[in-house]
Each structure stands twice: as structure tokens, then as C-alpha cells.
Amino acid sequence: MLHAVIMSGGSGTRFWPKSRQSMPKQLLPLVGERSMIRETVDRVRPWIAPEQTWVVTNRAQQAATAEELPEISASRFLIEPVGRNTAPCIGLAALALCAVDPDAVMLVLPADHVIQPHAAFHRAVETAVAAIEANPERMVLFGVRPGYPSVAFGYIERGEPALDVDANVFPVASFREKPNIDIAEQYVHSGRFYWNCGIFVWRAARVLQALKRFEPEIAARLEQLRPAFGTDRWDDVLAAEFPGMKSVPIDVAVMERAATAAGGGQVCVIEAPFEWDDVGAWQSLPRRLGSDEHGNTVHATYCGIETRGCIIDGDQQHLIATYGVEDLIIVQTHDATLIARKDDENALRKLIDRLKEEGHERFL
């Protein structure tokens, strides 16, 4: 049976000060009327029932996430005691799925992506499931044909030829980290590279097998959890084992290694037939919300003169006024205001670190 696993433990620091540890970006309506996690669950709702929908989050976000998704029972929430990146997160979910459905197939989704149209996404998932039915050892991910040479996304190089299950399914030749602009341009022009959108389909038992092969220490700790699942010992055993797991992305822990391992060809990429965007930072909002004739993207009560290329967000009850500024991010909340250059997506991480160093954690 197909299950959806929603990864929803991030704090969305690149959307500070609107995104906070207890109310991160996936719980906010950043690019629409509904929260991003609500959109993610609704995307799969017509064909994956609430009983087959799992959410991995953390204690600080548990209550707000459960309130946002009232149809999902508490038994389908997996609460990480600490953040350990996507490999332990996915391993934890796979362990839980195998306990209730030994033949479970996992559709792994970040909680904060934009995907349209939903029907095309559904068809792509059906193609992935068919590829796994043809070969249960396959691990499938989706690649988005790049529309421009992005330096913010990782890339997947496809191999040849297409697999027999569908003309848009290819073996993966390699994974590439976020490139510089020159290399990104080469990737786009080659026609062989996709953006890695971090959406996966595989059998739960298969990914646990892969973790055992490539990350045996993570797998060993997961095995310690297995007898406690569904018992009153679960929280204690999870608190003892999970923090000791290596913090590593699933791409590095499993996918890159499996793609190049002897007897490879089991890692496959589907050329996504849907529109996709990772709304990862304030700089991504113009792509989703558009800009006015001066290049400003505004989601606020606002008045400006000689203002160009700015991203402006604030409470509707609070007026933001600007004069003679360009290429800024201006964000106002009830207790914090951000004014930053727009051209450096990574600078906000440094600012968050400085806020921690200076004892301003209550604003995070």
C-alpha cells in the first residue's frame, strides 16, 4: 500500500522573522491562502487516505501541526527528539511503516514545496509506483527540468536509456551538489540534468536495507527502536537512540552511494511533468507572487516612493512606508523587524547565529 510521509521538522530560518521555531514556514500561508503543509497534504488527499499519511515533526511544532491537520490521528505523528536531517527522519518513518504494513511503499514529501497541477503530480507518483512494482529494489526520485541556471538547488544527472516502464524514467548517472553559476549554466545547456526536488518513492523495507548497507550505525540504532514501536516504551527508547544517529541527508547517506554501487541502476529519476518550486527563502517569493511595475513584491499594507526591487511583508494593520531604497527585504512582525540586502540568501543564517550568540532566542 502507498503511504505519504510528510517531513515537517524544519524551522525555516531563511524566512525569519515570520517563520519561528514553534511556527515555522510550513505552517504559514506564505504563497497562498492556506499553509504550505495543508497544501501538501491536500495534494495527495484524493488518493492517499489520512490513515496512510504520516507526519514527522518535532515536539515544539507538534501541537500547531496537529491543529493544522486535524484529520490525521496522533498515531500517525512521529516526533523527533532532535533534528538529525533527512536520513534518520526517513529511516524512522520507514521503521514505523514496516511495523503496520510490511509491504508499504513510501512517498516522501517535504512539507514546504509548491507543486502544480496536482493531477500531473499524481500521474508521476503512479509512474514511480509502477517502476517499483516492475523491480522492488528500485528507489525513485523526481527531477525537475531546470528553467534557469540555479545555484540554490542540487542537480541529478540522468543516464541512458530510459527504463522500459516509461519514457520519462531514467537511471541516475550522478548527483551533483549546488554548483556555481558557470557550472549551473553547463548543466542547463546539456539537457541531461534536473533539479533535485527531494521527493522520493520506494518500499519502506528497501530504504531500511539501503541504510543498513551504507549507514550501518544509523541502521543499528533504528533496530533498537523496532521492539518499542507501539508500546509505552517508545518515547524513552526514541529519546535514547535518535540523538545518537548521524545527521546526514538521505541523498548523501544512500542515494549517491546506491547510484554508483556495483550492480547499480536501481536509483531512478522521473522527469517531473509538474511545476515545482522550493519556497526556501524570502528571495523566492517574487517567483510565486509576482512583482509590480517597479519590481517590488508586496504582501503588506504599504506605501512607497522611489522604491525598486524590494520584497516587503508585514501585518495588514501595520503600515510599511519606504522612500528611495532598492533591492531590500523588509519584513515586519509583531515583535521583530528585518531589513536586509536581497542579494545574499545565506546571510540570514549568519544573522540567526548572531541572535543566538547575543541571547535573543525568544525571538527565534
Coordinates of C-alpha atoms in Angstrom, one line a residue:
M1 CA 0.0 0.0 0.0
L2 CA 1.2 3.5 -0.7
H3 CA 1.8 5.8 2.3
A4 CA 2.7 9.5 2.3
V5 CA 5.4 10.7 4.6
I6 CA 5.5 14.4 5.2
M7 CA 8.8 15.7 6.5
S8 CA 7.9 18.8 8.6
G9 CA 10.6 19.4 11.2
G10 CA 12.4 22.4 9.8
S11 CA 12.4 25.8 11.4
G12 CA 12.5 27.8 8.2
T13 CA 15.2 30.2 9.4
R14 CA 15.6 31.8 5.9
F15 CA 12.0 33.2 6.4
W16 CA 12.8 34.8 9.8
P17 CA 11.2 36.8 11.4
K18 CA 7.9 35.5 10.1
S19 CA 9.0 31.8 10.5
R20 CA 9.8 30.8 14.1
Q21 CA 10.8 27.6 15.7
S22 CA 7.3 27.0 17.1
M23 CA 5.5 28.3 14.0
P24 CA 7.8 27.6 11.0
K25 CA 7.2 28.4 7.4
Q26 CA 5.4 25.2 6.6
L27 CA 2.6 26.2 9.0
L28 CA 2.3 29.7 7.4
P29 CA 0.3 30.8 4.3
L30 CA 3.4 32.2 2.6
V31 CA 2.3 31.8 -1.1
G32 CA -1.4 31.2 -0.8
E33 CA -4.4 31.3 1.5
R34 CA -3.6 28.0 3.2
S35 CA -0.5 26.9 5.0
M36 CA 2.2 25.0 3.0
I37 CA 1.7 21.8 4.9
R38 CA -2.0 22.0 4.4
E39 CA -1.4 22.3 0.7
T40 CA 1.0 19.4 0.8
V41 CA -1.5 17.0 2.5
D42 CA -4.4 18.2 0.3
R43 CA -2.2 17.5 -2.8
V44 CA -2.3 13.7 -2.0
R45 CA -5.6 13.5 -0.2
P46 CA -7.8 12.3 -3.1
W47 CA -5.7 9.1 -3.4
I48 CA -3.9 8.6 -0.1
A49 CA -6.2 8.4 3.0
P50 CA -5.4 10.1 6.3
E51 CA -4.7 6.6 7.8
Q52 CA -1.8 6.2 5.3
T53 CA -0.5 9.8 5.9
W54 CA 2.4 10.2 8.3
V55 CA 4.0 13.4 9.6
V56 CA 7.5 13.6 11.0
T57 CA 7.9 16.7 13.1
N58 CA 9.4 17.8 16.5
R59 CA 8.0 18.5 19.9
A60 CA 8.0 22.3 19.6
Q61 CA 5.9 22.1 16.4
Q62 CA 3.7 19.1 17.3
A63 CA 0.7 20.9 18.7
A64 CA 0.5 23.5 15.9
T65 CA 1.0 20.9 13.2
A66 CA -1.7 18.6 14.7
E67 CA -4.1 21.6 14.8
E68 CA -3.4 22.3 11.2
L69 CA -4.1 18.7 10.2
P70 CA -7.0 17.5 12.4
E71 CA -7.9 14.6 10.2
I72 CA -4.5 12.8 10.9
S73 CA -4.5 10.8 14.1
A74 CA -1.9 11.1 16.8
S75 CA -0.7 7.6 15.9
R76 CA 0.5 8.9 12.5
F77 CA 2.7 11.6 14.0
L78 CA 6.4 10.7 14.5
I79 CA 8.1 13.2 16.9
E80 CA 11.8 13.6 16.6
P81 CA 13.5 14.4 19.9
V82 CA 16.2 16.3 18.0
G83 CA 16.8 17.2 14.3
R84 CA 19.0 14.8 12.5
N85 CA 18.5 15.6 8.9
T86 CA 16.6 13.5 6.4
A87 CA 18.3 10.1 6.5
P88 CA 17.4 9.4 10.2
C89 CA 14.0 11.1 9.6
I90 CA 13.2 8.8 6.7
G91 CA 14.6 5.8 8.5
L92 CA 12.3 6.5 11.4
A93 CA 9.3 6.7 9.1
A94 CA 10.3 3.5 7.2
L95 CA 10.6 1.7 10.5
A96 CA 7.1 2.8 11.6
L97 CA 5.6 1.9 8.2
C98 CA 7.1 -1.6 8.2
A99 CA 5.5 -2.2 11.6
V100 CA 2.0 -1.6 10.4
D101 CA 2.4 -2.6 6.7
P102 CA 5.4 -4.8 5.8
D103 CA 4.8 -4.1 2.1
A104 CA 4.5 -0.4 2.5
V105 CA 5.6 1.9 -0.4
M106 CA 6.7 5.4 0.8
L107 CA 6.0 8.7 -1.0
V108 CA 8.4 11.0 0.9
L109 CA 7.5 14.7 0.6
P110 CA 8.9 17.9 2.2
A111 CA 6.1 20.0 3.8
D112 CA 7.0 23.3 2.1
H113 CA 7.1 22.8 -1.6
V114 CA 4.8 24.2 -4.3
I115 CA 3.6 21.7 -6.9
Q116 CA 1.1 22.3 -9.7
P117 CA -1.0 20.8 -11.2
H118 CA -2.0 18.2 -8.7
A119 CA -3.2 15.8 -11.4
A120 CA 0.2 15.7 -13.1
F121 CA 1.9 15.0 -9.7
H122 CA -0.5 12.1 -9.2
R123 CA 0.4 10.7 -12.6
A124 CA 4.1 11.0 -11.8
V125 CA 3.7 9.1 -8.5
E126 CA 1.8 6.4 -10.3
T127 CA 4.7 6.1 -12.7
A128 CA 7.1 5.7 -9.8
V129 CA 5.0 3.1 -8.2
A130 CA 4.8 1.2 -11.5
A131 CA 8.6 1.3 -11.7
I132 CA 8.9 -0.2 -8.2
E133 CA 6.3 -2.9 -9.0
A134 CA 8.5 -3.8 -12.0
N135 CA 11.6 -4.0 -9.8
P136 CA 11.1 -3.8 -6.0
E137 CA 14.7 -2.9 -5.5
R138 CA 14.3 0.4 -7.2
M139 CA 14.5 3.7 -5.4
V140 CA 12.8 6.5 -7.4
L141 CA 13.1 10.3 -7.2
F142 CA 11.8 13.2 -9.2
G143 CA 13.9 15.6 -11.2
V144 CA 12.6 18.9 -12.5
R145 CA 13.9 20.2 -15.8
P146 CA 15.7 23.5 -14.9
G147 CA 14.2 26.6 -16.2
Y148 CA 17.3 28.7 -15.4
P149 CA 20.8 28.0 -14.0
S150 CA 20.0 28.0 -10.3
V151 CA 22.9 27.8 -7.8
A152 CA 20.4 27.1 -5.0
F153 CA 19.4 23.6 -6.0
G154 CA 21.3 20.3 -6.2
Y155 CA 21.2 18.5 -9.6
I156 CA 20.7 15.0 -10.8
E157 CA 22.4 13.7 -14.0
R158 CA 20.3 11.2 -15.8
G159 CA 21.7 8.2 -17.5
E160 CA 20.6 6.4 -20.7
P161 CA 18.5 4.8 -22.0
A162 CA 15.0 5.4 -20.5
L163 CA 13.6 2.4 -18.5
D164 CA 11.0 0.2 -20.0
V165 CA 8.3 1.3 -17.6
D166 CA 8.0 4.8 -19.0
A167 CA 9.9 7.0 -21.4
N168 CA 10.4 9.6 -18.7
V169 CA 12.1 7.3 -16.2
F170 CA 15.9 7.1 -16.4
P171 CA 18.7 5.5 -14.3
V172 CA 20.6 8.1 -12.3
A173 CA 24.2 8.7 -13.5
S174 CA 25.3 11.0 -10.7
F175 CA 24.2 13.5 -8.1
R176 CA 25.8 17.0 -8.1
E177 CA 25.9 19.4 -5.2
K178 CA 24.8 23.1 -5.6
P179 CA 27.1 24.4 -8.4
N180 CA 28.5 27.9 -9.1
I181 CA 26.8 29.8 -11.9
D182 CA 29.1 28.7 -14.7
I183 CA 28.7 25.0 -13.9
A184 CA 24.9 25.5 -13.5
E185 CA 24.8 27.0 -17.0
Q186 CA 26.6 24.0 -18.4
Y187 CA 24.1 21.7 -16.6
V188 CA 21.1 23.5 -18.1
H189 CA 22.6 23.6 -21.7
S190 CA 23.5 19.9 -21.6
G191 CA 19.9 18.8 -21.3
R192 CA 21.0 15.8 -19.1
F193 CA 20.5 17.5 -15.7
Y194 CA 17.5 18.0 -13.4
W195 CA 16.9 19.9 -10.3
N196 CA 16.7 17.5 -7.3
C197 CA 13.4 18.3 -5.7
G198 CA 13.8 15.9 -2.7
I199 CA 10.7 13.8 -3.4
F200 CA 11.2 10.1 -3.2
V201 CA 9.2 6.8 -3.7
W202 CA 10.5 3.4 -2.5
R203 CA 9.5 0.4 -0.5
A204 CA 10.0 1.1 3.2
A205 CA 11.8 -2.1 3.7
R206 CA 14.1 -1.2 0.7
V207 CA 15.3 2.1 2.2
L208 CA 16.0 0.4 5.6
Q209 CA 18.0 -2.2 3.7
A210 CA 20.0 0.6 2.0
L211 CA 20.6 2.3 5.3
K212 CA 21.9 -0.9 6.7
R213 CA 24.4 -1.2 3.8
F214 CA 25.6 2.4 3.6
E215 CA 25.0 3.8 7.1
P216 CA 25.1 0.8 9.5
E217 CA 25.3 2.9 12.6
I218 CA 22.0 4.6 11.8
A219 CA 20.5 1.3 10.9
A220 CA 21.7 -0.3 14.2
R221 CA 20.0 2.4 16.2
L222 CA 16.8 2.1 14.2
E223 CA 16.9 -1.6 15.0
Q224 CA 17.0 -0.8 18.7
L225 CA 13.8 1.2 18.2
R226 CA 11.9 -1.6 16.5
P227 CA 10.7 -3.6 19.5
A228 CA 9.5 -0.4 21.2
F229 CA 7.2 0.9 18.4
G230 CA 3.6 1.0 19.5
T231 CA 4.4 0.4 23.2
D232 CA 4.6 2.7 26.2
R233 CA 8.4 2.5 26.0
W234 CA 8.6 4.2 22.6
D235 CA 9.3 7.8 23.8
D236 CA 12.0 6.7 26.1
V237 CA 13.8 4.5 23.6
L238 CA 13.5 7.1 20.9
A239 CA 15.0 9.7 23.2
A240 CA 17.9 7.4 23.9
E241 CA 18.7 6.3 20.4
F242 CA 17.7 9.0 17.9
P243 CA 20.0 11.8 19.2
G244 CA 23.0 9.4 18.6
M245 CA 22.2 9.0 14.9
K246 CA 24.5 10.7 12.4
S247 CA 23.0 13.9 11.0
V248 CA 23.1 13.4 7.2
P249 CA 20.8 13.9 4.2
I250 CA 19.3 10.9 2.6
D251 CA 20.9 11.9 -0.7
V252 CA 24.4 11.6 0.8
A253 CA 23.7 8.7 3.1
V254 CA 22.0 6.5 0.5
M255 CA 21.2 7.8 -2.9
E256 CA 24.6 8.9 -4.1
R257 CA 26.2 5.7 -3.0
A258 CA 23.4 3.4 -4.3
A259 CA 23.6 5.1 -7.7
T260 CA 27.3 4.3 -8.1
A261 CA 27.4 0.9 -6.3
A262 CA 28.2 -2.3 -8.1
G263 CA 25.2 -3.6 -9.8
G264 CA 23.7 -0.1 -9.9
G265 CA 20.8 1.1 -12.0
Q266 CA 18.4 0.8 -9.1
V267 CA 18.3 4.5 -8.4
C268 CA 15.9 6.1 -11.0
V269 CA 14.8 9.6 -11.8
I270 CA 11.4 10.6 -13.3
E271 CA 11.4 13.7 -15.3
A272 CA 8.7 15.6 -13.4
P273 CA 5.7 16.6 -15.6
F274 CA 4.6 19.1 -12.9
E275 CA 5.6 22.6 -12.0
W276 CA 7.8 22.7 -8.8
D277 CA 9.3 25.3 -6.5
D278 CA 11.2 25.1 -3.2
V279 CA 10.0 28.2 -1.5
G280 CA 13.1 28.3 0.6
A281 CA 13.8 32.0 1.3
W282 CA 12.3 35.4 1.0
Q283 CA 14.1 35.7 -2.4
S284 CA 11.8 33.0 -3.8
L285 CA 8.5 35.0 -3.2
P286 CA 8.7 37.0 -6.5
R287 CA 8.7 33.7 -8.4
R288 CA 5.4 32.8 -6.7
L289 CA 3.6 36.1 -6.1
G290 CA 4.9 38.2 -8.9
S291 CA 6.2 41.8 -8.8
D292 CA 4.7 45.2 -9.6
E293 CA 5.9 47.6 -12.2
H294 CA 8.8 48.6 -10.0
G295 CA 9.9 45.1 -9.3
N296 CA 8.6 45.1 -5.8
T297 CA 6.8 42.0 -4.3
V298 CA 4.5 43.3 -1.6
H299 CA 2.4 41.4 1.0
A300 CA 1.6 44.2 3.4
T301 CA -0.1 47.5 3.9
Y302 CA 2.4 49.6 2.1
C303 CA 3.2 53.0 0.6
G304 CA 6.4 53.7 -1.2
I305 CA 8.2 56.3 -3.3
E306 CA 11.3 55.6 -5.5
T307 CA 11.4 52.0 -4.2
R308 CA 12.5 49.2 -6.6
G309 CA 13.3 45.5 -6.4
C310 CA 12.2 45.1 -2.8
I311 CA 10.4 42.2 -1.0
I312 CA 8.0 43.7 1.6
D313 CA 6.0 41.6 4.0
G314 CA 4.1 42.7 7.1
D315 CA 0.9 42.7 9.2
Q316 CA -2.0 44.3 7.4
Q317 CA -2.7 46.5 10.5
H318 CA 0.8 47.9 10.3
L319 CA 1.9 50.4 7.6
I320 CA 5.3 49.9 6.0
A321 CA 6.5 53.0 4.1
T322 CA 9.7 53.3 2.1
Y323 CA 11.5 56.1 0.2
G324 CA 14.5 55.8 -2.0
V325 CA 15.5 52.2 -1.4
E326 CA 16.4 49.3 -3.7
D327 CA 16.9 45.6 -3.5
L328 CA 15.9 45.1 0.1
I329 CA 14.0 42.6 2.1
I330 CA 11.7 44.3 4.6
V331 CA 9.7 42.2 7.0
Q332 CA 7.7 43.3 9.9
T333 CA 6.0 41.1 12.6
H334 CA 4.5 42.0 16.0
D335 CA 7.9 41.7 17.8
A336 CA 10.7 41.8 15.2
T337 CA 11.6 43.7 12.0
L338 CA 14.1 42.6 9.4
I339 CA 15.8 44.9 6.9
A340 CA 18.3 43.1 4.7
R341 CA 20.0 43.1 1.3
K342 CA 18.2 40.9 -1.2
D343 CA 21.3 39.6 -3.0
D344 CA 22.6 37.2 -0.3
E345 CA 20.4 34.2 0.6
N346 CA 22.8 32.8 3.1
A347 CA 23.3 36.0 5.1
L348 CA 20.2 35.3 7.2
R349 CA 21.8 32.2 8.6
K350 CA 24.6 34.3 9.9
L351 CA 22.1 36.7 11.4
I352 CA 20.3 33.9 13.2
D353 CA 23.6 32.7 14.7
R354 CA 24.3 36.2 15.9
L355 CA 20.9 36.5 17.5
K356 CA 21.6 33.2 19.4
E357 CA 25.1 34.4 20.5
E358 CA 23.6 37.6 21.9
G359 CA 20.8 35.9 23.8
H360 CA 17.8 36.8 21.6
E361 CA 16.5 33.2 21.4
R362 CA 13.0 34.3 22.4
F363 CA 12.7 36.0 19.0
L364 CA 13.5 32.8 17.2

